[in-house]
mmCIF file of C-alpha atoms and ligand atoms in Angstrom:
data_model
loop_
_atom_site.group_PDB
_atom_site.id
_atom_site.type_symbol
_atom_site.label_atom_id
_atom_site.label_comp_id
_atom_site.label_asym_id
_atom_site.label_seq_id
_atom_site.Cartn_x
_atom_site.Cartn_y
_atom_site.Cartn_z
ATOM 1 C CA MET K 1 -10.077 -76.215 5.157
ATOM 2 C CA ASN K 2 -8.272 -74.666 8.113
ATOM 3 C CA ALA K 3 -5.204 -73.887 5.999
ATOM 4 C CA ASP K 4 -7.345 -72.105 3.380
ATOM 5 C CA ILE K 5 -9.140 -70.072 6.054
ATOM 6 C CA ALA K 6 -5.867 -69.100 7.739
ATOM 7 C CA ASP K 7 -4.674 -67.731 4.371
ATOM 8 C CA LEU K 8 -7.681 -65.453 3.971
ATOM 9 C CA PRO K 9 -6.326 -62.385 5.815
ATOM 10 C CA ALA K 10 -3.177 -62.310 3.700
ATOM 11 C CA ARG K 11 -5.206 -62.637 0.494
ATOM 12 C CA ALA K 12 -7.673 -59.990 1.666
ATOM 13 C CA GLU K 13 -4.780 -57.646 2.453
ATOM 14 C CA GLN K 14 -3.386 -58.071 -1.040
ATOM 15 C CA ALA K 15 -6.780 -57.440 -2.648
ATOM 16 C CA ALA K 16 -7.359 -54.376 -0.456
ATOM 17 C CA GLY K 17 -3.926 -53.047 -1.315
ATOM 18 C CA GLY K 18 -4.846 -53.226 -5.011
ATOM 19 C CA ALA K 19 -8.144 -51.403 -4.479
ATOM 20 C CA THR K 20 -7.923 -47.697 -5.448
ATOM 21 C CA SER K 21 -11.365 -46.481 -4.399
ATOM 22 C CA LEU K 22 -13.901 -46.925 -1.641
ATOM 23 C CA ASP K 23 -16.158 -48.752 -4.134
ATOM 24 C CA GLU K 24 -13.413 -51.256 -4.866
ATOM 25 C CA ILE K 25 -12.877 -51.819 -1.136
ATOM 26 C CA GLN K 26 -16.586 -52.549 -0.833
ATOM 27 C CA ARG K 27 -16.206 -55.231 -3.501
ATOM 28 C CA VAL K 28 -13.228 -56.794 -1.657
ATOM 29 C CA SER K 29 -15.301 -56.740 1.527
ATOM 30 C CA THR K 30 -18.167 -58.605 -0.218
ATOM 31 C CA ASP K 31 -15.722 -61.142 -1.641
ATOM 32 C CA PHE K 32 -14.155 -61.923 1.716
ATOM 33 C CA LEU K 33 -16.935 -61.302 4.222
ATOM 34 C CA GLY K 34 -20.150 -61.521 2.184
ATOM 35 C CA LYS K 35 -22.786 -64.258 2.122
ATOM 36 C CA LYS K 36 -21.028 -66.156 -0.639
ATOM 37 C CA SER K 37 -17.544 -65.826 0.778
ATOM 38 C CA ALA K 38 -15.310 -68.725 1.814
ATOM 39 C CA LEU K 39 -15.710 -67.484 5.391
ATOM 40 C CA ALA K 40 -19.541 -67.710 5.192
ATOM 41 C CA GLU K 41 -19.318 -71.179 3.683
ATOM 42 C CA ALA K 42 -16.990 -72.298 6.476
ATOM 43 C CA LYS K 43 -19.373 -70.873 9.048
ATOM 44 C CA LYS K 44 -22.235 -72.893 7.575
ATOM 45 C CA ALA K 45 -20.091 -76.011 7.757
ATOM 46 C CA LEU K 46 -19.551 -75.536 11.493
ATOM 47 C CA GLY K 47 -22.898 -77.207 12.282
ATOM 48 C CA ALA K 48 -21.626 -80.543 11.071
ATOM 49 C CA LEU K 49 -18.699 -80.584 13.498
ATOM 50 C CA ASP K 50 -18.681 -82.042 16.975
ATOM 51 C CA PRO K 51 -18.912 -79.510 19.804
ATOM 52 C CA ASP K 52 -15.161 -79.316 20.618
ATOM 53 C CA ALA K 53 -14.070 -79.006 17.009
ATOM 54 C CA ARG K 54 -16.906 -76.519 16.428
ATOM 55 C CA ARG K 55 -15.678 -74.264 19.274
ATOM 56 C CA SER K 56 -12.083 -74.114 18.042
ATOM 57 C CA ALA K 57 -13.077 -73.757 14.386
ATOM 58 C CA GLY K 58 -15.579 -71.028 15.361
ATOM 59 C CA GLN K 59 -12.874 -69.143 17.254
ATOM 60 C CA LEU K 60 -10.561 -69.272 14.240
ATOM 61 C CA LEU K 61 -13.302 -68.011 11.925
ATOM 62 C CA ASN K 62 -14.046 -65.066 14.255
ATOM 63 C CA GLU K 63 -10.372 -64.142 14.465
ATOM 64 C CA VAL K 64 -10.017 -64.291 10.698
ATOM 65 C CA ARG K 65 -13.143 -62.124 10.237
ATOM 66 C CA ASP K 66 -11.893 -59.543 12.756
ATOM 67 C CA ARG K 67 -8.513 -59.310 11.076
ATOM 68 C CA ILE K 68 -10.066 -58.894 7.626
ATOM 69 C CA GLU K 69 -12.482 -56.229 8.921
ATOM 70 C CA SER K 70 -9.760 -54.228 10.560
ATOM 71 C CA LEU K 71 -7.432 -54.337 7.569
ATOM 72 C CA LEU K 72 -10.269 -53.274 5.283
ATOM 73 C CA ASP K 73 -11.037 -50.397 7.659
ATOM 74 C CA ALA K 74 -7.419 -49.344 7.613
ATOM 75 C CA ARG K 75 -7.364 -49.323 3.814
ATOM 76 C CA ARG K 76 -10.669 -47.431 3.685
ATOM 77 C CA HIS K 77 -9.231 -44.775 5.941
ATOM 78 C CA GLU K 78 -6.103 -44.548 3.821
ATOM 79 C CA LEU K 79 -8.114 -44.148 0.616
ATOM 80 C CA SER K 80 -10.401 -41.473 2.013
ATOM 81 C CA GLN K 81 -7.365 -39.495 3.210
ATOM 82 C CA THR K 82 -5.865 -39.617 -0.266
ATOM 83 C CA ALA K 83 -9.183 -38.561 -1.802
ATOM 84 C CA ARG K 84 -9.351 -35.602 0.588
ATOM 85 C CA VAL K 85 -5.855 -34.478 -0.194
ATOM 86 C CA ALA K 86 -6.588 -34.747 -3.926
ATOM 87 C CA GLN K 87 -9.732 -32.661 -3.491
ATOM 88 C CA LEU K 88 -7.921 -29.998 -1.491
ATOM 89 C CA GLU K 89 -5.321 -29.883 -4.208
ATOM 90 C CA THR K 90 -7.899 -29.148 -6.898
ATOM 91 C CA GLU K 91 -9.618 -26.540 -4.765
ATOM 92 C CA ARG K 92 -6.433 -24.739 -3.881
ATOM 93 C CA LEU K 93 -6.169 -21.076 -4.897
ATOM 94 C CA ASP K 94 -2.839 -20.255 -6.385
ATOM 95 C CA LEU K 95 -2.113 -16.986 -4.690
ATOM 96 C CA THR K 96 1.299 -16.707 -6.295
ATOM 97 C CA GLU K 97 -0.584 -15.678 -9.470
ATOM 98 C CA ILE K 98 -0.788 -12.190 -7.968
ATOM 99 C CA ARG K 99 2.841 -11.446 -8.394
ATOM 100 C CA GLU K 100 3.020 -7.747 -7.646
ATOM 101 C CA ARG K 101 1.143 -5.941 -4.923
ATOM 102 C CA THR K 102 -1.502 -3.792 -6.575
ATOM 103 C CA ARG K 103 -0.404 -0.203 -6.404
ATOM 104 C CA LEU K 104 -3.190 1.929 -4.984
ATOM 105 C CA GLY K 105 -3.562 5.525 -6.037
ATOM 106 C CA HIS K 106 -4.227 8.350 -3.638
ATOM 107 C CA LEU K 107 -5.735 11.796 -3.575
ATOM 108 C CA HIS K 108 -3.942 14.579 -5.416
ATOM 109 C CA LEU K 109 -1.704 16.812 -3.341
ATOM 110 C CA VAL K 110 -4.077 19.765 -3.741
ATOM 111 C CA THR K 111 -7.087 17.669 -2.715
ATOM 112 C CA GLN K 112 -5.197 16.457 0.349
ATOM 113 C CA ALA K 113 -4.398 20.051 1.293
ATOM 114 C CA ARG K 114 -8.006 21.102 0.782
ATOM 115 C CA ASP K 115 -9.313 18.194 2.901
ATOM 116 C CA ARG K 116 -6.879 19.073 5.652
ATOM 117 C CA LEU K 117 -7.868 22.731 5.614
ATOM 118 C CA GLU K 118 -11.541 21.781 5.777
ATOM 119 C CA ASP K 119 -10.905 19.440 8.710
ATOM 120 C CA LEU K 120 -9.035 22.150 10.543
ATOM 121 C CA PHE K 121 -11.659 24.853 10.107
ATOM 122 C CA VAL K 122 -14.526 22.460 10.782
ATOM 123 C CA GLY K 123 -12.695 21.671 14.027
ATOM 124 C CA MET K 124 -12.748 25.393 14.806
ATOM 125 C CA GLY K 125 -16.536 25.513 14.282
ATOM 126 C CA PHE K 126 -16.785 26.556 10.627
ATOM 127 C CA THR K 127 -19.154 25.053 8.054
ATOM 128 C CA VAL K 128 -18.149 24.380 4.428
ATOM 129 C CA ALA K 129 -19.977 26.100 1.544
ATOM 130 C CA GLU K 130 -19.538 26.020 -2.210
ATOM 131 C CA GLY K 131 -20.545 28.195 -5.136
ATOM 132 C CA PRO K 132 -20.525 27.995 -8.941
ATOM 133 C CA GLU K 133 -17.312 28.282 -10.960
ATOM 134 C CA ILE K 134 -19.130 30.243 -13.668
ATOM 135 C CA GLU K 135 -20.316 33.464 -12.054
ATOM 136 C CA ASP K 136 -22.108 36.606 -13.004
ATOM 137 C CA ASP K 137 -20.330 39.955 -12.885
ATOM 138 C CA TRP K 138 -22.418 41.093 -9.907
ATOM 139 C CA HIS K 139 -21.418 38.248 -7.547
ATOM 140 C CA ASN K 140 -17.766 38.252 -8.630
ATOM 141 C CA PHE K 141 -17.265 42.047 -8.680
ATOM 142 C CA GLY K 142 -20.307 44.304 -8.165
ATOM 143 C CA ALA K 143 -21.530 42.936 -4.855
ATOM 144 C CA LEU K 144 -17.935 42.891 -3.640
ATOM 145 C CA ASN K 145 -17.687 46.664 -4.006
ATOM 146 C CA PHE K 146 -15.459 46.712 -7.097
ATOM 147 C CA ALA K 147 -15.901 50.081 -8.853
ATOM 148 C CA VAL K 148 -17.194 49.920 -12.405
ATOM 149 C CA GLY K 149 -13.836 50.702 -14.006
ATOM 150 C CA HIS K 150 -11.761 48.585 -11.577
ATOM 151 C CA PRO K 151 -8.685 47.117 -13.319
ATOM 152 C CA ALA K 152 -9.407 43.578 -12.005
ATOM 153 C CA ARG K 153 -12.463 43.577 -14.261
ATOM 154 C CA ALA K 154 -10.310 44.103 -17.330
ATOM 155 C CA MET K 155 -10.279 41.578 -20.144
ATOM 156 C CA GLN K 156 -6.623 40.747 -19.594
ATOM 157 C CA ASP K 157 -7.283 39.452 -16.062
ATOM 158 C CA THR K 158 -10.646 37.760 -16.348
ATOM 159 C CA PHE K 159 -11.894 34.925 -18.546
ATOM 160 C CA TYR K 160 -15.277 36.040 -19.805
ATOM 161 C CA VAL K 161 -17.790 33.467 -20.953
ATOM 162 C CA ASN K 162 -19.637 34.076 -24.183
ATOM 163 C CA TYR K 163 -23.086 34.110 -22.576
ATOM 164 C CA GLY K 164 -25.664 36.887 -22.143
ATOM 165 C CA GLU K 165 -24.573 40.537 -22.322
ATOM 166 C CA PRO K 166 -20.841 41.052 -23.123
ATOM 167 C CA GLU K 167 -18.723 40.707 -19.939
ATOM 168 C CA SER K 168 -21.721 39.723 -17.814
ATOM 169 C CA THR K 169 -20.671 36.084 -17.258
ATOM 170 C CA LEU K 170 -17.208 34.902 -16.274
ATOM 171 C CA LEU K 171 -15.101 32.193 -14.683
ATOM 172 C CA ARG K 172 -14.841 33.380 -11.082
ATOM 173 C CA THR K 173 -11.522 35.078 -10.396
ATOM 174 C CA HIS K 174 -11.632 34.320 -6.659
ATOM 175 C CA THR K 175 -13.811 32.480 -4.120
ATOM 176 C CA SER K 176 -15.098 35.759 -2.616
ATOM 177 C CA PRO K 177 -18.380 35.675 -4.630
ATOM 178 C CA VAL K 178 -19.330 32.666 -2.496
ATOM 179 C CA GLN K 179 -19.332 35.062 0.508
ATOM 180 C CA ILE K 180 -22.239 36.893 -1.134
ATOM 181 C CA ARG K 181 -24.084 33.652 -1.861
ATOM 182 C CA VAL K 182 -23.640 32.479 1.734
ATOM 183 C CA MET K 183 -24.902 35.796 3.147
ATOM 184 C CA GLN K 184 -27.878 35.691 0.781
ATOM 185 C CA SER K 185 -28.836 32.188 1.790
ATOM 186 C CA GLN K 186 -28.431 32.348 5.560
ATOM 187 C CA SER K 187 -28.577 34.908 8.321
ATOM 188 C CA PRO K 188 -25.853 35.519 10.908
ATOM 189 C CA PRO K 189 -24.119 34.098 12.832
ATOM 190 C CA ILE K 190 -22.068 32.900 9.840
ATOM 191 C CA TYR K 191 -18.845 30.933 10.296
ATOM 192 C CA SER K 192 -18.099 29.421 6.883
ATOM 193 C CA ILE K 193 -15.225 28.419 4.679
ATOM 194 C CA MET K 194 -15.570 28.161 0.918
ATOM 195 C CA PRO K 195 -12.919 26.178 -0.951
ATOM 196 C CA GLY K 196 -12.894 25.998 -4.733
ATOM 197 C CA ARG K 197 -11.322 26.450 -8.135
ATOM 198 C CA VAL K 198 -10.688 29.921 -9.532
ATOM 199 C CA PHE K 199 -9.501 31.243 -12.897
ATOM 200 C CA ARG K 200 -7.324 34.128 -14.040
ATOM 201 C CA GLN K 201 -5.685 35.048 -17.313
ATOM 202 C CA ASP K 202 -2.186 34.385 -16.036
ATOM 203 C CA THR K 203 0.625 32.743 -17.943
ATOM 204 C CA ALA K 204 1.783 29.598 -16.146
ATOM 205 C CA ASP K 205 5.089 30.070 -14.339
ATOM 206 C CA ALA K 206 6.668 28.867 -11.084
ATOM 207 C CA THR K 207 4.216 30.878 -8.963
ATOM 208 C CA HIS K 208 1.169 31.406 -11.224
ATOM 209 C CA MET K 209 -1.369 29.195 -12.954
ATOM 210 C CA PRO K 210 -4.441 30.240 -14.952
ATOM 211 C CA VAL K 211 -6.455 27.751 -12.857
ATOM 212 C CA PHE K 212 -5.803 27.432 -9.151
ATOM 213 C CA HIS K 213 -7.568 26.887 -5.835
ATOM 214 C CA GLN K 214 -8.532 29.206 -3.028
ATOM 215 C CA ILE K 215 -10.173 28.835 0.318
ATOM 216 C CA GLU K 216 -12.302 31.693 1.521
ATOM 217 C CA GLY K 217 -13.346 32.294 5.118
ATOM 218 C CA LEU K 218 -16.270 34.414 6.253
ATOM 219 C CA VAL K 219 -17.397 35.258 9.764
ATOM 220 C CA VAL K 220 -20.379 37.534 10.376
ATOM 221 C CA ASP K 221 -21.728 37.966 13.885
ATOM 222 C CA ARG K 222 -22.392 40.663 16.476
ATOM 223 C CA GLY K 223 -19.277 42.420 17.810
ATOM 224 C CA ILE K 224 -16.710 40.808 15.499
ATOM 225 C CA THR K 225 -13.458 42.805 15.503
ATOM 226 C CA PHE K 226 -10.112 42.813 13.748
ATOM 227 C CA ALA K 227 -8.670 41.041 16.797
ATOM 228 C CA ASP K 228 -10.949 38.056 16.056
ATOM 229 C CA LEU K 229 -9.549 37.950 12.522
ATOM 230 C CA ALA K 230 -5.931 38.094 13.712
ATOM 231 C CA GLY K 231 -6.559 35.496 16.426
ATOM 232 C CA THR K 232 -8.310 33.112 14.038
ATOM 233 C CA LEU K 233 -5.499 33.303 11.473
ATOM 234 C CA GLU K 234 -2.841 32.878 14.163
ATOM 235 C CA ALA K 235 -4.621 29.793 15.559
ATOM 236 C CA PHE K 236 -4.949 28.452 12.055
ATOM 237 C CA THR K 237 -1.261 29.060 11.267
ATOM 238 C CA SER K 238 0.120 27.035 14.151
ATOM 239 C CA ALA K 239 -2.493 24.305 13.715
ATOM 240 C CA TYR K 240 -1.809 23.892 10.005
ATOM 241 C CA PHE K 241 1.933 24.456 9.772
ATOM 242 C CA GLY K 242 3.083 23.505 13.255
ATOM 243 C CA PRO K 243 4.115 25.237 16.468
ATOM 244 C CA GLY K 244 7.226 26.905 14.962
ATOM 245 C CA PHE K 245 5.098 29.066 12.629
ATOM 246 C CA THR K 246 3.506 32.425 13.409
ATOM 247 C CA SER K 247 1.583 34.944 11.310
ATOM 248 C CA ARG K 248 1.418 38.678 10.722
ATOM 249 C CA LEU K 249 -1.001 41.029 8.993
ATOM 250 C CA ARG K 250 0.287 43.809 6.747
ATOM 251 C CA PRO K 251 -1.889 46.760 5.662
ATOM 252 C CA SER K 252 -3.269 46.302 2.165
ATOM 253 C CA TYR K 253 -6.274 47.089 0.023
ATOM 254 C CA PHE K 254 -9.231 45.074 -1.261
ATOM 255 C CA PRO K 255 -12.481 46.748 -2.350
ATOM 256 C CA PHE K 256 -14.550 44.272 -0.296
ATOM 257 C CA THR K 257 -12.762 44.639 3.039
ATOM 258 C CA GLU K 258 -11.998 47.715 5.140
ATOM 259 C CA PRO K 259 -9.500 47.721 6.709
ATOM 260 C CA SER K 260 -7.661 45.150 4.593
ATOM 261 C CA ALA K 261 -4.461 43.218 5.184
ATOM 262 C CA GLU K 262 -2.098 40.744 3.628
ATOM 263 C CA TYR K 263 -1.681 37.580 5.645
ATOM 264 C CA ASP K 264 1.949 36.375 5.902
ATOM 265 C CA ILE K 265 3.377 33.439 7.787
ATOM 266 C CA ARG K 266 6.767 33.353 9.460
ATOM 267 C CA ARG K 267 8.656 30.108 8.997
ATOM 268 C CA PRO K 268 10.930 28.644 11.710
ATOM 269 C CA ASP K 269 13.970 29.894 9.741
ATOM 270 C CA GLY K 270 12.666 33.459 10.144
ATOM 271 C CA SER K 271 11.617 33.997 6.525
ATOM 272 C CA TRP K 272 8.178 35.379 5.619
ATOM 273 C CA LEU K 273 5.751 34.065 3.037
ATOM 274 C CA GLU K 274 2.655 35.830 1.749
ATOM 275 C CA LEU K 275 -0.348 33.508 1.731
ATOM 276 C CA GLY K 276 -3.393 35.637 1.023
ATOM 277 C CA GLY K 277 -5.598 38.577 1.832
ATOM 278 C CA CYS K 278 -8.055 39.380 4.574
ATOM 279 C CA GLY K 279 -9.910 42.177 6.301
ATOM 280 C CA MET K 280 -13.114 43.364 7.912
ATOM 281 C CA VAL K 281 -16.076 42.866 5.592
ATOM 282 C CA HIS K 282 -16.921 46.212 3.943
ATOM 283 C CA PRO K 283 -20.371 47.561 4.970
ATOM 284 C CA ASN K 284 -21.368 47.702 1.289
ATOM 285 C CA VAL K 285 -20.635 43.980 0.993
ATOM 286 C CA LEU K 286 -22.773 43.169 4.048
ATOM 287 C CA LEU K 287 -25.571 45.231 2.479
ATOM 288 C CA ALA K 288 -25.200 43.382 -0.842
ATOM 289 C CA GLY K 289 -25.550 40.157 1.122
ATOM 290 C CA GLY K 290 -28.732 41.432 2.798
ATOM 291 C CA ILE K 291 -27.129 41.966 6.220
ATOM 292 C CA ASP K 292 -27.465 45.153 8.302
ATOM 293 C CA PRO K 293 -23.956 46.586 8.902
ATOM 294 C CA GLU K 294 -25.274 48.538 11.894
ATOM 295 C CA GLU K 295 -26.105 45.314 13.672
ATOM 296 C CA TYR K 296 -23.426 42.951 12.418
ATOM 297 C CA SER K 297 -19.767 43.055 11.546
ATOM 298 C CA GLY K 298 -17.508 40.419 10.107
ATOM 299 C CA PHE K 299 -14.153 39.428 8.729
ATOM 300 C CA ALA K 300 -13.086 37.536 5.634
ATOM 301 C CA PHE K 301 -9.915 35.950 4.382
ATOM 302 C CA GLY K 302 -8.853 34.115 1.275
ATOM 303 C CA PHE K 303 -5.728 32.251 0.318
ATOM 304 C CA GLY K 304 -4.304 29.954 -2.289
ATOM 305 C CA ILE K 305 -4.516 26.240 -1.493
ATOM 306 C CA ASP K 306 -1.963 25.230 -4.137
ATOM 307 C CA ARG K 307 0.643 27.596 -2.767
ATOM 308 C CA LEU K 308 0.013 26.276 0.722
ATOM 309 C CA ALA K 309 0.505 22.655 -0.381
ATOM 310 C CA LEU K 310 3.556 23.707 -2.367
ATOM 311 C CA MET K 311 5.275 25.243 0.605
ATOM 312 C CA ARG K 312 4.273 22.538 3.069
ATOM 313 C CA HIS K 313 6.028 19.960 0.914
ATOM 314 C CA GLY K 314 8.925 22.111 -0.242
ATOM 315 C CA VAL K 315 7.925 22.007 -3.926
ATOM 316 C CA ASP K 316 9.363 25.024 -5.719
ATOM 317 C CA ASP K 317 7.349 25.112 -8.943
ATOM 318 C CA LEU K 318 3.567 25.467 -8.962
ATOM 319 C CA ARG K 319 3.358 23.886 -12.411
ATOM 320 C CA GLU K 320 4.426 20.513 -10.948
ATOM 321 C CA MET K 321 1.017 20.348 -9.272
ATOM 322 C CA PHE K 322 -0.826 20.294 -12.585
ATOM 323 C CA ILE K 323 1.431 18.423 -14.989
ATOM 324 C CA ASN K 324 0.179 15.252 -13.274
ATOM 325 C CA ASP K 325 3.358 13.260 -13.719
ATOM 326 C CA VAL K 326 2.759 10.226 -11.502
ATOM 327 C CA ARG K 327 6.440 10.112 -10.552
ATOM 328 C CA PHE K 328 5.917 13.494 -8.911
ATOM 329 C CA LEU K 329 2.450 12.807 -7.484
ATOM 330 C CA ARG K 330 3.395 9.430 -6.035
ATOM 331 C CA GLN K 331 5.750 11.097 -3.544
ATOM 332 C CA PHE K 332 2.988 12.682 -1.484
HETATM 333 N N1 LIG E 1 -10.307 37.470 -2.884
HETATM 334 C C1 LIG E 1 -8.989 37.951 -2.570
HETATM 335 C C2 LIG E 1 -8.011 37.476 -3.632
HETATM 336 O O1 LIG E 1 -8.351 36.649 -4.423
HETATM 337 C C3 LIG E 1 -8.524 37.450 -1.219
HETATM 338 C C4 LIG E 1 -9.341 37.988 -0.081
HETATM 339 C C5 LIG E 1 -10.402 37.269 0.400
HETATM 340 C C6 LIG E 1 -9.015 39.195 0.515
HETATM 341 C C7 LIG E 1 -11.155 37.744 1.461
HETATM 342 C C8 LIG E 1 -9.748 39.692 1.558
HETATM 343 C C9 LIG E 1 -10.796 38.946 2.034
HETATM 344 O O2 LIG E 1 -6.897 37.947 -3.691
#
């Protein structure tokens, strides 16, 4: 019997090695350590031995049991490790499936310029206002002091909309009508900018588009002078373009401002670029907006956003902005 018992660990090791799951290990354990195992039978037989033989046989049985238990434990551990690795393998996400980094789009060049302009003026204390793109003749021209026969009202410059009386409704030709809407809806002090899309019957070329963007500025308060206008535009120029840029105002004419000026910027290379118009708000315009010109004065300016973006990025054809070729747009 002793020889058989001494063989048990080796046989158990072989059986455990053949087991491929924790359930199978449990079966091996029952076979070798369970109530009906050779070990249990041998233990029962101990009672029949004399005390000395019983002690040494008992010791052998305990050793054999310990060895079998520890080798089964080792195999159990091994199998659960393998099971874990297999599970991790099935749960693994194959990130190599995403071969190319997704290319994110970004805001259009004109939108970026508009956002930047808004940020800048908001930083200077201005609020942002908007108005409709389809306007009536009064807001676009009449309230802005355009005389009845003014050439800007002519069919060849303005897109009229077939609505109401002939030539009473149009696509706004500038953002200045929003000045009137702002004055009508709030009382001074007014410090507002009004960005938006405007429309003119122009043939597309390197410097003109029938649809483009302007940003209008309007300040109405007590004691506003031309110096405030010049100072505001100068502060804006260096903030937007950089310290090497300055501005100048050249006498000009707009029906809605008096005096009026063209706003030019001077680039670091010394060349000048015309950006837009400006001036002191005409008393008739303040009146149209419901503001007393005896008590308040103001200035206004307006310039093209597209042209600004164009020159900031050294693009030499305005049409590039609207063709929407991603190879062009992607660069900015
Ligand atoms: N509305 C004028 C234009 O479109 C620009 C302008 C705005 C001029 C405000 C003076 C004051 O050309």
